[in-house]
Structures are given as structure tokens and as C-alpha cells.
Coordinates of C-alpha atoms in Angstrom, one line a residue:
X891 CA 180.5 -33.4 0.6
X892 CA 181.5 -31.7 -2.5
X893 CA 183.9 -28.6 -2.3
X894 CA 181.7 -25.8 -4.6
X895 CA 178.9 -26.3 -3.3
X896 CA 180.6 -26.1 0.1
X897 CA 182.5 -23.2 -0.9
X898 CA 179.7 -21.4 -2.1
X899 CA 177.7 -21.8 0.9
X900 CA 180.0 -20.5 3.6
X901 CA 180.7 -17.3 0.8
X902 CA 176.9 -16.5 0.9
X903 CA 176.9 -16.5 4.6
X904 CA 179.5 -14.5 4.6
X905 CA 177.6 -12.1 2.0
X906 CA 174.7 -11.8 4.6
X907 CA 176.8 -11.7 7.6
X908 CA 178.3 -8.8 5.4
X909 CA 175.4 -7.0 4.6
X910 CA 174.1 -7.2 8.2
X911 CA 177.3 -5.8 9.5
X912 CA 177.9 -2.5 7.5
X913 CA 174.2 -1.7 6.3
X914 CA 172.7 -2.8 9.9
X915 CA 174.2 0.4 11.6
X916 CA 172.7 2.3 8.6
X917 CA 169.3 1.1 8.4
X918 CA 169.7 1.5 12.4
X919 CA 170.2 5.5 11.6
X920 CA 167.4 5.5 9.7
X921 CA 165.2 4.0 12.5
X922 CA 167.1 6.3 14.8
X923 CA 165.8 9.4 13.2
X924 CA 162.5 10.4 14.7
X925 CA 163.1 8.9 18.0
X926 CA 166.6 9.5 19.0
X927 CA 167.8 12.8 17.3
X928 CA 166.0 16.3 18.9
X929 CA 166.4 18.7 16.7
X930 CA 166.2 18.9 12.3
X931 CA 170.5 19.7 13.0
X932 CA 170.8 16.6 14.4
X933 CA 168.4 14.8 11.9
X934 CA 170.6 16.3 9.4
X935 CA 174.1 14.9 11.6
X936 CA 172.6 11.2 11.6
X937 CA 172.2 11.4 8.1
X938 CA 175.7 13.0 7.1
X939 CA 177.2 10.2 9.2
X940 CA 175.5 7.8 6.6
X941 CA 175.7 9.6 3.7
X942 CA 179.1 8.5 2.0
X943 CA 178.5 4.8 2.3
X944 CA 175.0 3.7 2.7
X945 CA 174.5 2.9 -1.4
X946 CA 177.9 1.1 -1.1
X947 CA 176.0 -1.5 2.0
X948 CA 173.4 -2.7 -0.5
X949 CA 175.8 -3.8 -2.8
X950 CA 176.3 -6.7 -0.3
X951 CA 172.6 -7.5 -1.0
X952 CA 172.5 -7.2 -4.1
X953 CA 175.5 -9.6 -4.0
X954 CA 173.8 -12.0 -1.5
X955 CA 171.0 -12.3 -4.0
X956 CA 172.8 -12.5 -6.9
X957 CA 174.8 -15.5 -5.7
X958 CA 172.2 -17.3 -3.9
X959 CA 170.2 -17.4 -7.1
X960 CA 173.5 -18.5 -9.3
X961 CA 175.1 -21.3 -6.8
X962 CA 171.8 -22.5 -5.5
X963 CA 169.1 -21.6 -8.0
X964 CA 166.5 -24.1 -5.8
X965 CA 166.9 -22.7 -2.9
X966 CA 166.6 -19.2 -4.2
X967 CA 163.1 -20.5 -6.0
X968 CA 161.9 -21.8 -3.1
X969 CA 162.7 -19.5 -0.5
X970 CA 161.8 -16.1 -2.5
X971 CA 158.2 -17.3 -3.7
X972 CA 157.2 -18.6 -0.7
X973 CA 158.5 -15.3 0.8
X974 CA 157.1 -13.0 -2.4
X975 CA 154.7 -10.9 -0.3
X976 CA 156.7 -9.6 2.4
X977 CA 159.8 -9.4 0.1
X978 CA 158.1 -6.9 -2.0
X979 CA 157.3 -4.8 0.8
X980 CA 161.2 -5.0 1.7
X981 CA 161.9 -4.0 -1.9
X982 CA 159.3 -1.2 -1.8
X983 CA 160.8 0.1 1.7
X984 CA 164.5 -0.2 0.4
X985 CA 163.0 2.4 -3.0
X986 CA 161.2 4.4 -0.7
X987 CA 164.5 4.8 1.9
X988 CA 166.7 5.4 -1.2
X989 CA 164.7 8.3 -2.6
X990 CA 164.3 9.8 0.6
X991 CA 167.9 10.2 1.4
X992 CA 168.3 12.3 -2.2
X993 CA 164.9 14.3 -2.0
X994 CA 164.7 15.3 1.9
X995 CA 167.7 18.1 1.0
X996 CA 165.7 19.5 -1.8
X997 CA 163.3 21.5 -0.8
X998 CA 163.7 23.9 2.7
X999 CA 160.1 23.3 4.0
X1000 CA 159.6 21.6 7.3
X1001 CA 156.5 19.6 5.8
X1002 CA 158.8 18.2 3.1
X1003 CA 161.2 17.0 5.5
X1004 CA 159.0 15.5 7.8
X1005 CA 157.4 13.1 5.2
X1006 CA 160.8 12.2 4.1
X1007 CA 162.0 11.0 7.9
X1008 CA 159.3 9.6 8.1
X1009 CA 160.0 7.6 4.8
X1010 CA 163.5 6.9 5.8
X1011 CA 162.5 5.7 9.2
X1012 CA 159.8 3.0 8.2
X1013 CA 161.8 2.5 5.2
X1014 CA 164.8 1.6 7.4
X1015 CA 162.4 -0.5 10.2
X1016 CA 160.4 -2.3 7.2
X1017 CA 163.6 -3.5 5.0
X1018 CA 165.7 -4.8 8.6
X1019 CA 162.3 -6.4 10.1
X1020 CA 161.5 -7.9 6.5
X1021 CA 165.0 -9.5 6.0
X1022 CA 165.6 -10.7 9.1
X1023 CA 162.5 -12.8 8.7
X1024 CA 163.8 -14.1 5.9
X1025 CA 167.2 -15.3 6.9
X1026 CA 165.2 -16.4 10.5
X1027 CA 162.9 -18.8 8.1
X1028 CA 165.8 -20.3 5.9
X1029 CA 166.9 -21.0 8.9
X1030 CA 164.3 -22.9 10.5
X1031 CA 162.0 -23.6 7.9
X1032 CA 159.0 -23.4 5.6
X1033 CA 156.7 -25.8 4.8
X1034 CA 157.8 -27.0 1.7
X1035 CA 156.4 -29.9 -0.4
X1036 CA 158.9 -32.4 -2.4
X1037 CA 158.9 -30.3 -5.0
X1038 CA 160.2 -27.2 -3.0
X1039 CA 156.6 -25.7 -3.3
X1040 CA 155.4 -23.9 -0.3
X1041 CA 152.1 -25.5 1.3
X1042 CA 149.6 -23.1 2.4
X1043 CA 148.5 -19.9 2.2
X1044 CA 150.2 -16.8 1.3
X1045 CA 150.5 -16.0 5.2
X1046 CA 152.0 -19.8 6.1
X1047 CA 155.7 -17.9 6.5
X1048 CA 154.4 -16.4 9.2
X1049 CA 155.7 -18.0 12.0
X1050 CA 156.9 -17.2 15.6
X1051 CA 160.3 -17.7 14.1
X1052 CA 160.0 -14.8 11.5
X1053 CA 158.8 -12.4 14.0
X1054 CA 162.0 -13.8 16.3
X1055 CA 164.2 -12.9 13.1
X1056 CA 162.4 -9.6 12.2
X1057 CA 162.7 -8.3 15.7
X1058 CA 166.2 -9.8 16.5
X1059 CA 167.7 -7.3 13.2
X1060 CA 165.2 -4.4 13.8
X1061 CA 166.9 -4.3 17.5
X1062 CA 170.8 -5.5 16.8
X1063 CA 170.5 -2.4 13.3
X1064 CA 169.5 0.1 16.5
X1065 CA 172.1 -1.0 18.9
X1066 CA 174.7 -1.1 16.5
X1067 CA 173.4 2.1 15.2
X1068 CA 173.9 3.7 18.1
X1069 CA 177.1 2.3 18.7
X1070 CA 178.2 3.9 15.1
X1071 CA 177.0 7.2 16.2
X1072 CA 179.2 7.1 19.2
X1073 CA 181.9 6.1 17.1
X1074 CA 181.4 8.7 14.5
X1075 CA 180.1 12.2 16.1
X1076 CA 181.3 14.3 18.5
X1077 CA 179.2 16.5 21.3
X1078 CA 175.2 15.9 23.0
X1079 CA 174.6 13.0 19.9
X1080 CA 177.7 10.9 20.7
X1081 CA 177.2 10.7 25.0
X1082 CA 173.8 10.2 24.2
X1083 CA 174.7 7.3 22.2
X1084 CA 177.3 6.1 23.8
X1085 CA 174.2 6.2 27.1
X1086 CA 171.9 3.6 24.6
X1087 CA 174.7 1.7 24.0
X1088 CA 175.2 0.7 27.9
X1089 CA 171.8 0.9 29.1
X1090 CA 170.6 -1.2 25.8
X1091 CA 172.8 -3.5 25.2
X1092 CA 172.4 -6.7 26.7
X1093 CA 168.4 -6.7 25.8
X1094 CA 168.8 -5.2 21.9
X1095 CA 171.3 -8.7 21.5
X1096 CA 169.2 -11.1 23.3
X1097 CA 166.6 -11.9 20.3
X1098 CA 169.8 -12.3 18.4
X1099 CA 171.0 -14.8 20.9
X1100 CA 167.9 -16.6 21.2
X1101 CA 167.4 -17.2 17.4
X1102 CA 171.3 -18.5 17.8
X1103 CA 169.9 -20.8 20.6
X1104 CA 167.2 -22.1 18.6
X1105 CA 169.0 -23.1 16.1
X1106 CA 171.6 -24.6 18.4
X1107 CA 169.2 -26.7 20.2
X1108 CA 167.7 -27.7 16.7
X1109 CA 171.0 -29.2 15.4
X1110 CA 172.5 -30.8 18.4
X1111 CA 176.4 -29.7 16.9
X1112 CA 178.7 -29.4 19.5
X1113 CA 181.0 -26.6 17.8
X1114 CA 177.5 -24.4 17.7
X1115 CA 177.7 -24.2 21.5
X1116 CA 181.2 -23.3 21.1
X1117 CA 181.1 -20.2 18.9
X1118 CA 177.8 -19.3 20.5
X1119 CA 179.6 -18.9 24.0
X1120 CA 182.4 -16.5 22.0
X1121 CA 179.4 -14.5 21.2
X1122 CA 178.6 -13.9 24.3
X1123 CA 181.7 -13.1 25.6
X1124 CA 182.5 -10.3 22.4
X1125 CA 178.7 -9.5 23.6
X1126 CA 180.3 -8.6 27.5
X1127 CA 183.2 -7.0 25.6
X1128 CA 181.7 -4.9 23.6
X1129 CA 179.3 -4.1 26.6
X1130 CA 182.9 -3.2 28.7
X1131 CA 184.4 -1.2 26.0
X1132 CA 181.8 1.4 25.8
X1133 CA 181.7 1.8 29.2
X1134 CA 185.1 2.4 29.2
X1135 CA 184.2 5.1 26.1
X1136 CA 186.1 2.9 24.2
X1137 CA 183.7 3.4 21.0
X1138 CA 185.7 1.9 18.6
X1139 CA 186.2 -1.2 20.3
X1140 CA 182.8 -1.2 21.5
X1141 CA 181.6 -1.2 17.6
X1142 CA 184.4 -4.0 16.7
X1143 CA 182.9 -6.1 19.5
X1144 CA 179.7 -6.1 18.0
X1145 CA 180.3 -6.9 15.2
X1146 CA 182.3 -9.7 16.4
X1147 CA 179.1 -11.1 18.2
X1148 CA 177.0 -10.7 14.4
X1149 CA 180.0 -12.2 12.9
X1150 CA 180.1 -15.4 15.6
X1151 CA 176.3 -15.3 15.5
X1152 CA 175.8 -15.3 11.9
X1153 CA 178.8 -18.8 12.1
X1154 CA 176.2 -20.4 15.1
X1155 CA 173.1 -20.3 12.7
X1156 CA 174.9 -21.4 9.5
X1157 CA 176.9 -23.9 10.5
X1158 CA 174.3 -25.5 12.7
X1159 CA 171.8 -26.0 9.7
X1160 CA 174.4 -27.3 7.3
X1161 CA 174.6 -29.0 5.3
X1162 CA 170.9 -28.1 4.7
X1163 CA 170.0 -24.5 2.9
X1164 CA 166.5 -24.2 3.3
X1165 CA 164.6 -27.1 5.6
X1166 CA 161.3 -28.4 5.4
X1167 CA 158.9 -28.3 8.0
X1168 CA 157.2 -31.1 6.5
X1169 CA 159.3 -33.5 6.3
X1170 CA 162.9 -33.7 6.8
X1171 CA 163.4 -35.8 3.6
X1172 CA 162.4 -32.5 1.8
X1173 CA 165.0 -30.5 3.1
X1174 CA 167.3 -28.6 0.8
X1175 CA 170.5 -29.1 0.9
X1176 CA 174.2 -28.0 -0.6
X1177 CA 174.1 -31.0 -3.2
X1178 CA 170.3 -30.9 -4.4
X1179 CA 170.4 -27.4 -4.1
X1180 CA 173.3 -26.3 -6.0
X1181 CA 174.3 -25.6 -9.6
X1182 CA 176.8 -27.3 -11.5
X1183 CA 180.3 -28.1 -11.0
X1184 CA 180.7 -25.9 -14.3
X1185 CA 178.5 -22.9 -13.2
X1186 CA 180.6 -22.8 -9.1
X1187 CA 183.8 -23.3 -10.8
X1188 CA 183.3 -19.6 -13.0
X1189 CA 181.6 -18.1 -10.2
X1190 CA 184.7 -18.7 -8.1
X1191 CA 187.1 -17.4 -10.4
X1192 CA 184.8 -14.4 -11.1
X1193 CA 184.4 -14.1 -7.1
X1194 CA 188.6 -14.4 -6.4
X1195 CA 188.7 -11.3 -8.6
X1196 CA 185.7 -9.0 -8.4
X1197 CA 185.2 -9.8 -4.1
X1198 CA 188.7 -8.0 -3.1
X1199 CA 188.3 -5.8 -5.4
X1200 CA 185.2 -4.2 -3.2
X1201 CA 186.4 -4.9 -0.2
X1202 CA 189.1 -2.8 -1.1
X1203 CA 187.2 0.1 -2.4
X1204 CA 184.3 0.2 0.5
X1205 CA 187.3 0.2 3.0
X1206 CA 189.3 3.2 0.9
X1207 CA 185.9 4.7 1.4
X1208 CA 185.5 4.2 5.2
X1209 CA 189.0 5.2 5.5
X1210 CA 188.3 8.4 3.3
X1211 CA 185.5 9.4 5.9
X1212 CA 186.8 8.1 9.1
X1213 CA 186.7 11.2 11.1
X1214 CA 184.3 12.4 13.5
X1215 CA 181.5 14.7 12.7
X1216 CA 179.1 17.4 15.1
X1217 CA 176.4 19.6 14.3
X1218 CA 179.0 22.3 14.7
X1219 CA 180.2 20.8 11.2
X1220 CA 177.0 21.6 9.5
X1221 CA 176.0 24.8 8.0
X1222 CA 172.5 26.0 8.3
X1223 CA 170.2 25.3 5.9
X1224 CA 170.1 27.7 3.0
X1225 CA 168.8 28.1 -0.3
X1226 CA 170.8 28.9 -3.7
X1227 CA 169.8 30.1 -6.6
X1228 CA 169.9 27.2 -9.5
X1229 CA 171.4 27.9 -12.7
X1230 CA 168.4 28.2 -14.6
X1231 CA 168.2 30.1 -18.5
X1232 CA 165.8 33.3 -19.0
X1233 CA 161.8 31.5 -19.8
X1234 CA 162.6 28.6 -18.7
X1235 CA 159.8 27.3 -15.5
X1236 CA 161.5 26.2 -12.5
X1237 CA 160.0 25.1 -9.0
X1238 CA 160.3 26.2 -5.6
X1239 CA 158.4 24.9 -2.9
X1240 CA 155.1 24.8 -3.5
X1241 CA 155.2 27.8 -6.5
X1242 CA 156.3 27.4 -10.0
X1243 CA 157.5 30.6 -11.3
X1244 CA 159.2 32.2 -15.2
X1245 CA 161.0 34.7 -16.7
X1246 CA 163.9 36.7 -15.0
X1247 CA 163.3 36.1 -11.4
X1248 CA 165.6 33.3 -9.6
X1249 CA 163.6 31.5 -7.4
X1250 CA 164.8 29.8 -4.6
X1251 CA 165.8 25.7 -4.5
X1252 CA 166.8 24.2 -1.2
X1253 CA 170.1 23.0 -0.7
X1254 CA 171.1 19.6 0.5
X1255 CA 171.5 18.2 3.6

């Protein structure tokens, strides 16, 4: 087996192991926000808790992407048109989630705010159900001809194993979610968290586990069994931490289990990328897969410089905004007057008013 390609393989699971890890809590949040928090203050919390690093988590996808399409330009082909459809509603959620979070603060009307959660919340469920389906179906399988052309309809991806992967990341984004809230607020939001966390726990993992299984059983590799039963047991950790209100071990733990997780799937399909449902002789694999020795080697020297380099800045970040926050933290919401010139037409709420008067803009959340 060739090195690059190798390389390159285990670094783009890493790259989606990484993007699951720091942007699941987030799009978790975003779920979380018209059916955990109670009041528009504690809409407001969930999303302060969020707000300094959830642009910083996509990177990872855009990363994931980028690299699956450079090392392995066949598998990228193959996997994201048979997938178009549902992947454009994942793009249109991950637009729709990103506007929300600048717009809700802009305008103090109840109405305004409500469509916004409302965008952020099926924003958040839409882009965590849509890419777990993916990564659940390069996984397992599509039906894919010789040439790496799907057979069937534009529906054939939809299988019992993309609903397994959709549901497995909608319900590990809300347990870690909930986990990160405990970890990061203080007062009523963080015991009730801290409360899903234990009573939740064991059934938000288990579509996790059973995808993990599937695979598992698919692949017949003994050292699969072996990291799958460390997942488990950070699983009962992480489970024992938080009901020792140890949050910050609790979170750790979790991750652990993604991370141990994430290493069952991907190193029981390998050497294969994207397999075929077909026929086995079809499968795509780390050598027909890849790009050339050329195009791997630069990639690696581009990734030895440019990968610690954000690792490095996202934790400065982290570190930056470590500390705890409460709705004791957050002012109410007010408006300001914007620095506007004399003539010129400015809007506020549903009015658009001239001339000398200052109208009134919402301030943000």
C-alpha cells in the first residue's frame, strides 16, 4: 500500500472526525434552541455560548471537502453526484443557519426573532442529519457502476443506512450540545443540561454505536472490535463524569467516544473509500481513488504548514472564551440609535423613516 494515498486518507478522517467534534456541539445549540431554552434570555445565552467560534467549525468542512476533492478526486466525483440532492439542501441549511446568527440581533421584534430560531434550528437539524448521511453512505455504500456512476434514481441513496447516519449525528450534535452547555454556562441552563446529559446519554450514543457495529460486522477486522469496546468504555466515562458534575471531563469523554468511533468506521472500510453495492470489484479504494504521487506530495507539505497553523489559532480562540457564561451576563435587549447623516432613509422595524429623526435599530444579541 502506498504511503500518500495512505497518509491522506487517515488526514481526511481526521478532518471529519474534526469537524464533527467542534461544530457538532454547535449545530447541537442550534437544534437546542426552540426546545430546550425557555425564555428569548436564554435563546440569546445558547447563542452567545456559540457565537465566537461557530464560523471557525466550518472551516474543518470546508477543509474536509477541499481535501477529499484534491487527494481523491474519484471518490469526491462519485460520492457528491450521487449525493447532489440532499447535499444541496445541506448547503442551503448551512446559508440559511449562517445568516440567521447575523440577522436575529437586528431587529427587536419578537416576530423577527422567531423566524430566525426557527431558521437556525432546522438549519442546524438539516445540515447534521444531511452529513451524517453522507459519511453513513461512504461508509457502506452506493450503488455504483464500474465507472463510479450511481445506478438508479435520484432517491437510490436513500437507504436504511443514511437514515442510521442522519439520526446517529442529529442525536450525538444534541448530546454533545448539551454537554457543552453544561460546560460553558452557569445557573437553571447549565443543571438543566447537565440533567439531559445523564438521563440522555446512553440512547443519544447508541445509533452512533450501532453504525460503528455495522461496519464492524461488515469488515470482520479484529482491531475494529478493539477500539469499538474503548468507545464504549469513554461512553460509561463520560456518562460517570457528569454525574459526578464533572462537565469538563464529561465533554472530553465524548469526544473521546466520536474520536474512537470515527477510528472503528474508517479503519474497518480501508483500504476502500467509497464501496459499491454492486459489486465489490467496483469498490473505490486509496490507489484507484487517489491523485498522484506529485499532487499528495505538495498537499502534504502545504498541510505540515497550514494544519498547525489552525489548530493553533481555533484553540487561542477557545482559550480566549473559556469562561463560563449566565443570563445574568446579558443585558437586555435595547435599541441604539445608528449613525445615520441628515436625508438619508434608514429602516426600523417594519417603518422606513427620513430627515432629522433617529429611528431606532435593534441591537445584537
Amino acid at each position: 500500500m502506498d504511503f500518500l494515498p495512505t497518509l491522506w486518507f487517515v488526514l481526511i478522517a481526521v478532518l471529519w472526525t474534526g469537524y464533527l467534534f467542534l461544530e457538532g456541539f454547535d449545530l447541537g445549540v442550534g437544534m437546542l434552541m426552540k426546545v430546550f431554552a425557555r425564555d428569548e434570555k436564554e435563546r440569546r445565552l445558547l447563542l452567545n455560548t456559540v457565537g465566537p467560534v461557530w464560523d471557525g467549525n466550518e472551516v474543518w468542512l470546508i477543509t474536509a471537502g477541499g481535501a477529499t476533492f484534491a487527494a481523491f478526486p474519484f471518490w469526491y466525483a462519485s460520492l457528491f453526484s450521487s449525493l447532489y440532492i440532499p447535499l444541496v439542501f445541506v448547503l442551503l441549511a448551512l446559508i440559511f443557519r449562517a445568516v440567521a446568527f447575523e440577522y436575529r440581533g437586528k431587529v427587536h421584534h419578537d416576530t423577527w426573532r422567531r423566524v430566525w430560531d426557527w431558521a437556525i434550528g432546522i438549519g442546524s437539524f438539516t445540515a447534521a442529519f444531511g452529513i451524517g448521511a453522507m459519511l453513513a453512505l461512504t461508509t457502506t455504500g452506493l450503488p455504483l457502476d464500474a465507472n463510479g456512476d450511481r445506478v438508479g434514481g435520484p432517491f437510490a441513496w436513500f437507504t436504511w443506512y443514511a437514515v442510521l447516519g442522519g439520526v446517529a449525528l442529529v442525536a450525538f450534535c444534541l448530546l454533545q450540545a448539551a454537554a457543552f452547555l453544561a460546560l460553558k454556562t452557569d445557573g437553571a441552563v447549565r443543571l438543566r443540561a447537565r440533567r439531559l446529559v445523564g438521563r440522555w446519554l446512553p440512547l443519544g450514543l447508541l445509533p452512533l454505536a450501532v453504525w460503528a457495529i455495522a461496519v464492524a460486522l461488515a469488515n470482520g477486522k479484529w482491531f475494529s472490535w478493539v477500539l469499538l469496546v474503548l468507545a464504549v468504555a469513554a461512553a460509561l466515562l463520560a456518562w460517570t463524569a457528569n454525574r459526578r458534575d464533572l462537565e469538563g471531563r464529561s465533554f472530553l469523554f465524548l469526544g473521546a467516544f466520536l474520536l474512537l468511533g470515527s477510528a472503528t468506521i474508517f479503519s474497518g472500510v480501508f483500504p476502500v473509500v467509497l464501496p459499491s453495492t454492486l459489486d465489490s470489484a467496483w469498490n473505490l479504494t486509496v490507489a484507484n481513488a487517489s491523485s498522484s504521487h506529485y499532487t499528495l506530495g505538495l498537499m502534504s507539505i502545504v498541510a505540515a504548514v497550514g494544519v498547525p497553523l489552525v489548530l493553533a489559532y481555533q484553540a487561542w480562540t477557545y482559550w480566549i472564551f473559556r469562561k463560563r457564561i449566565s443570563t445574568a451576563h446579558l443585558p437586555e435587549p435595547h435599541d441604539f440609535a445608528p449613525a445615520v447623516g441628515h436625508g438619508d432613509a434608514v429602516g426600523s422595524g417594519d417603518a422606513v423613516v427620513s430627515g432629522n429623526a433617529a429611528p431606532a435599530a435593534a441591537g445584537k444579541d
